Amino acid sequence: VMENQTFRPVGAKEEIKVCAHLIVGLPGEGLGHFLKTIEFINNLPVQAVKFHNLYVARDTELARMWEMGQVKLLGEDEYVQWLVQGLERLRPDIVVQRLNGDAAQGELLAPAWAAQKSHLLQRILDSLEERQTWQGNLLRPVELAPPHFHPDHDSRSLRPFS
């Protein structure tokens, strides 16, 4: 997670529309880290987000690490669970432009489920429906409105219901 100060000048002073890209399941990242990243994004002047599952592409340093057993990838069920929990905590005014990434043809080494983009999208939608939840569902009503952003203002913290 980067400091808010990194993003403030771009989003606030330049009035540039910002889309954050989040890689879910980075090495060493747990669910708690991911949910903290969602909280961080909620406090930025971000208009959109793209979620990417971590995948191993051929001929990369990550591929070498994965082949040596140094990197654990999320399973499909785990990715869907993490993503749904993240969406429940994501400000509803942030446009979700992507729910998973995909490698170029012939580039994907792992996980195999990442190659089935339509199937994964359906799993995410089914999970949201089964849980009867939606983007921003766990945010308090007062926090549903986007924060008023000022570069010199302390960022506010959006907290889910306990």
mmCIF file of C-alpha atoms in Angstrom:
data_model
loop_
_atom_site.group_PDB
_atom_site.id
_atom_site.type_symbol
_atom_site.label_atom_id
_atom_site.label_comp_id
_atom_site.label_asym_id
_atom_site.label_seq_id
_atom_site.Cartn_x
_atom_site.Cartn_y
_atom_site.Cartn_z
ATOM 1 C CA VAL A 1 0.000 0.000 0.000
ATOM 2 C CA MET A 2 1.385 3.371 -1.031
ATOM 3 C CA GLU A 3 0.934 6.621 0.837
ATOM 4 C CA ASN A 4 -2.030 8.854 -0.030
ATOM 5 C CA GLN A 5 0.378 11.710 -0.762
ATOM 6 C CA THR A 6 1.525 9.890 -3.917
ATOM 7 C CA PHE A 7 -1.921 10.143 -5.497
ATOM 8 C CA ARG A 8 -3.250 13.434 -4.188
ATOM 9 C CA PRO A 9 -1.653 15.774 -6.743
ATOM 10 C CA VAL A 10 -2.821 13.678 -9.703
ATOM 11 C CA GLY A 11 -6.422 13.214 -8.644
ATOM 12 C CA ALA A 12 -7.068 16.498 -6.904
ATOM 13 C CA LYS A 13 -5.030 19.209 -8.594
ATOM 14 C CA GLU A 14 -5.014 17.964 -12.170
ATOM 15 C CA GLU A 15 -8.637 16.763 -12.197
ATOM 16 C CA ILE A 16 -7.539 13.643 -14.043
ATOM 17 C CA LYS A 17 -9.854 10.650 -13.842
ATOM 18 C CA VAL A 18 -7.937 7.898 -12.080
ATOM 19 C CA CYS A 19 -8.362 4.130 -12.441
ATOM 20 C CA ALA A 20 -6.550 2.031 -9.847
ATOM 21 C CA HIS A 21 -5.262 -1.420 -10.808
ATOM 22 C CA LEU A 22 -5.145 -3.951 -7.971
ATOM 23 C CA ILE A 23 -3.376 -7.296 -8.185
ATOM 24 C CA VAL A 24 -5.104 -9.684 -5.806
ATOM 25 C CA GLY A 25 -2.975 -12.351 -4.131
ATOM 26 C CA LEU A 26 0.505 -10.878 -4.376
ATOM 27 C CA PRO A 27 3.204 -13.009 -2.707
ATOM 28 C CA GLY A 28 2.976 -12.552 1.054
ATOM 29 C CA GLU A 29 -0.431 -10.858 0.863
ATOM 30 C CA GLY A 30 -3.245 -12.163 3.046
ATOM 31 C CA LEU A 31 -6.928 -11.300 2.988
ATOM 32 C CA GLY A 32 -6.354 -8.624 5.650
ATOM 33 C CA HIS A 33 -3.775 -6.892 3.434
ATOM 34 C CA PHE A 34 -6.153 -6.965 0.483
ATOM 35 C CA LEU A 35 -9.021 -5.489 2.507
ATOM 36 C CA LYS A 36 -6.687 -2.734 3.783
ATOM 37 C CA THR A 37 -5.887 -1.943 0.151
ATOM 38 C CA ILE A 38 -9.614 -1.582 -0.549
ATOM 39 C CA GLU A 39 -9.883 0.823 2.397
ATOM 40 C CA PHE A 40 -6.901 2.744 1.011
ATOM 41 C CA ILE A 41 -8.505 2.989 -2.450
ATOM 42 C CA ASN A 42 -11.745 4.233 -0.860
ATOM 43 C CA ASN A 43 -9.830 7.183 0.543
ATOM 44 C CA LEU A 44 -8.326 8.235 -2.787
ATOM 45 C CA PRO A 45 -9.844 10.408 -5.504
ATOM 46 C CA VAL A 46 -10.304 7.290 -7.656
ATOM 47 C CA GLN A 47 -13.156 6.960 -10.146
ATOM 48 C CA ALA A 48 -12.544 3.367 -11.274
ATOM 49 C CA VAL A 49 -10.739 0.178 -10.351
ATOM 50 C CA LYS A 50 -9.555 -2.906 -12.223
ATOM 51 C CA PHE A 51 -8.935 -6.117 -10.294
ATOM 52 C CA HIS A 52 -6.311 -8.558 -11.561
ATOM 53 C CA ASN A 53 -5.735 -12.037 -10.197
ATOM 54 C CA LEU A 54 -2.057 -12.833 -9.814
ATOM 55 C CA TYR A 55 -1.065 -15.264 -12.546
ATOM 56 C CA VAL A 56 2.236 -16.710 -13.693
ATOM 57 C CA ALA A 57 3.271 -15.816 -17.232
ATOM 58 C CA ARG A 58 5.883 -17.750 -19.169
ATOM 59 C CA ASP A 59 9.505 -16.474 -19.149
ATOM 60 C CA THR A 60 9.163 -14.159 -16.144
ATOM 61 C CA GLU A 61 10.881 -13.907 -12.780
ATOM 62 C CA LEU A 62 7.579 -14.889 -11.170
ATOM 63 C CA ALA A 63 7.551 -18.051 -13.316
ATOM 64 C CA ARG A 64 11.014 -18.984 -12.047
ATOM 65 C CA MET A 65 9.932 -18.391 -8.443
ATOM 66 C CA TRP A 66 6.706 -20.366 -8.962
ATOM 67 C CA GLU A 67 8.583 -23.299 -10.528
ATOM 68 C CA MET A 68 10.882 -23.356 -7.469
ATOM 69 C CA GLY A 69 7.857 -23.430 -5.144
ATOM 70 C CA GLN A 70 8.570 -19.951 -3.750
ATOM 71 C CA VAL A 71 5.195 -18.470 -4.735
ATOM 72 C CA LYS A 72 1.756 -19.658 -3.662
ATOM 73 C CA LEU A 73 -1.133 -18.609 -5.892
ATOM 74 C CA LEU A 74 -4.716 -18.173 -4.756
ATOM 75 C CA GLY A 75 -7.108 -20.942 -5.690
ATOM 76 C CA GLU A 76 -10.225 -20.065 -7.661
ATOM 77 C CA ASP A 77 -12.532 -20.345 -4.633
ATOM 78 C CA GLU A 78 -10.195 -18.208 -2.539
ATOM 79 C CA TYR A 79 -9.949 -15.538 -5.252
ATOM 80 C CA VAL A 80 -13.736 -15.357 -5.577
ATOM 81 C CA GLN A 81 -14.135 -15.080 -1.776
ATOM 82 C CA TRP A 82 -11.492 -12.346 -1.484
ATOM 83 C CA LEU A 83 -12.923 -10.383 -4.380
ATOM 84 C CA VAL A 84 -16.499 -10.535 -3.081
ATOM 85 C CA GLN A 85 -15.333 -9.388 0.359
ATOM 86 C CA GLY A 86 -13.415 -6.554 -1.271
ATOM 87 C CA LEU A 87 -16.383 -5.488 -3.387
ATOM 88 C CA GLU A 88 -18.602 -5.380 -0.293
ATOM 89 C CA ARG A 89 -16.196 -2.801 1.143
ATOM 90 C CA LEU A 90 -15.536 -0.799 -2.034
ATOM 91 C CA ARG A 91 -17.205 2.610 -2.359
ATOM 92 C CA PRO A 92 -20.226 2.152 -4.651
ATOM 93 C CA ASP A 93 -19.357 5.254 -6.708
ATOM 94 C CA ILE A 94 -16.117 3.611 -7.911
ATOM 95 C CA VAL A 95 -16.678 1.973 -11.295
ATOM 96 C CA VAL A 96 -15.378 -1.605 -11.445
ATOM 97 C CA GLN A 97 -13.920 -2.002 -14.923
ATOM 98 C CA ARG A 98 -12.433 -5.488 -14.539
ATOM 99 C CA LEU A 99 -12.820 -8.401 -12.133
ATOM 100 C CA ASN A 100 -9.924 -10.530 -13.329
ATOM 101 C CA GLY A 101 -6.875 -10.321 -15.527
ATOM 102 C CA ASP A 102 -5.847 -12.659 -18.284
ATOM 103 C CA ALA A 103 -2.571 -13.566 -19.901
ATOM 104 C CA ALA A 104 -1.888 -13.393 -23.616
ATOM 105 C CA GLN A 105 -2.492 -16.551 -25.679
ATOM 106 C CA GLY A 106 0.089 -19.223 -24.799
ATOM 107 C CA GLU A 107 1.608 -17.167 -21.972
ATOM 108 C CA LEU A 108 -0.251 -18.539 -18.921
ATOM 109 C CA LEU A 109 1.510 -21.116 -16.744
ATOM 110 C CA ALA A 110 -0.712 -20.925 -13.657
ATOM 111 C CA PRO A 111 -3.289 -20.965 -12.247
ATOM 112 C CA ALA A 112 -5.248 -22.918 -14.853
ATOM 113 C CA TRP A 113 -8.558 -21.391 -13.710
ATOM 114 C CA ALA A 114 -7.337 -17.954 -14.834
ATOM 115 C CA ALA A 115 -7.772 -19.041 -18.454
ATOM 116 C CA GLN A 116 -11.543 -19.418 -17.967
ATOM 117 C CA LYS A 117 -12.466 -15.741 -17.733
ATOM 118 C CA SER A 118 -16.214 -16.107 -18.445
ATOM 119 C CA HIS A 119 -16.514 -18.945 -15.934
ATOM 120 C CA LEU A 120 -14.713 -16.914 -13.269
ATOM 121 C CA LEU A 121 -16.905 -13.870 -13.879
ATOM 122 C CA GLN A 122 -19.999 -16.044 -13.471
ATOM 123 C CA ARG A 123 -18.619 -17.506 -10.224
ATOM 124 C CA ILE A 124 -18.123 -13.992 -8.847
ATOM 125 C CA LEU A 125 -21.637 -12.917 -9.833
ATOM 126 C CA ASP A 126 -23.112 -16.143 -8.391
ATOM 127 C CA SER A 127 -21.240 -15.614 -5.124
ATOM 128 C CA LEU A 128 -22.550 -12.053 -4.809
ATOM 129 C CA GLU A 129 -26.082 -13.315 -5.424
ATOM 130 C CA GLU A 130 -25.760 -16.256 -2.996
ATOM 131 C CA ARG A 131 -24.498 -13.933 -0.256
ATOM 132 C CA GLN A 132 -27.187 -11.390 -1.151
ATOM 133 C CA THR A 133 -24.547 -8.686 -1.238
ATOM 134 C CA TRP A 134 -23.245 -5.973 -3.551
ATOM 135 C CA GLN A 135 -20.535 -3.367 -3.988
ATOM 136 C CA GLY A 136 -20.412 -1.121 -0.921
ATOM 137 C CA ASN A 137 -22.870 -3.241 1.065
ATOM 138 C CA LEU A 138 -20.754 -3.251 4.235
ATOM 139 C CA LEU A 139 -20.083 0.476 4.344
ATOM 140 C CA ARG A 140 -22.015 2.619 6.770
ATOM 141 C CA PRO A 141 -24.658 4.786 5.046
ATOM 142 C CA VAL A 142 -22.856 8.008 5.971
ATOM 143 C CA GLU A 143 -19.766 6.677 4.213
ATOM 144 C CA LEU A 144 -21.468 5.755 0.946
ATOM 145 C CA ALA A 145 -20.983 9.209 -0.525
ATOM 146 C CA PRO A 146 -17.519 9.799 -1.988
ATOM 147 C CA PRO A 147 -15.268 11.715 0.393
ATOM 148 C CA HIS A 148 -14.803 15.406 -0.277
ATOM 149 C CA PHE A 149 -11.195 15.500 -1.289
ATOM 150 C CA HIS A 150 -8.721 18.248 -0.581
ATOM 151 C CA PRO A 151 -4.934 17.734 -0.850
ATOM 152 C CA ASP A 152 -4.339 19.205 2.616
ATOM 153 C CA HIS A 153 -7.232 17.356 4.284
ATOM 154 C CA ASP A 154 -6.617 14.208 6.302
ATOM 155 C CA SER A 155 -8.074 11.204 4.523
ATOM 156 C CA ARG A 156 -11.017 9.635 6.297
ATOM 157 C CA SER A 157 -11.240 5.981 7.072
ATOM 158 C CA LEU A 158 -14.181 3.954 5.818
ATOM 159 C CA ARG A 159 -14.952 1.166 8.234
ATOM 160 C CA PRO A 160 -17.286 -1.764 7.573
ATOM 161 C CA PHE A 161 -19.962 -2.651 10.077
ATOM 162 C CA SER A 162 -18.695 -4.863 12.900
#
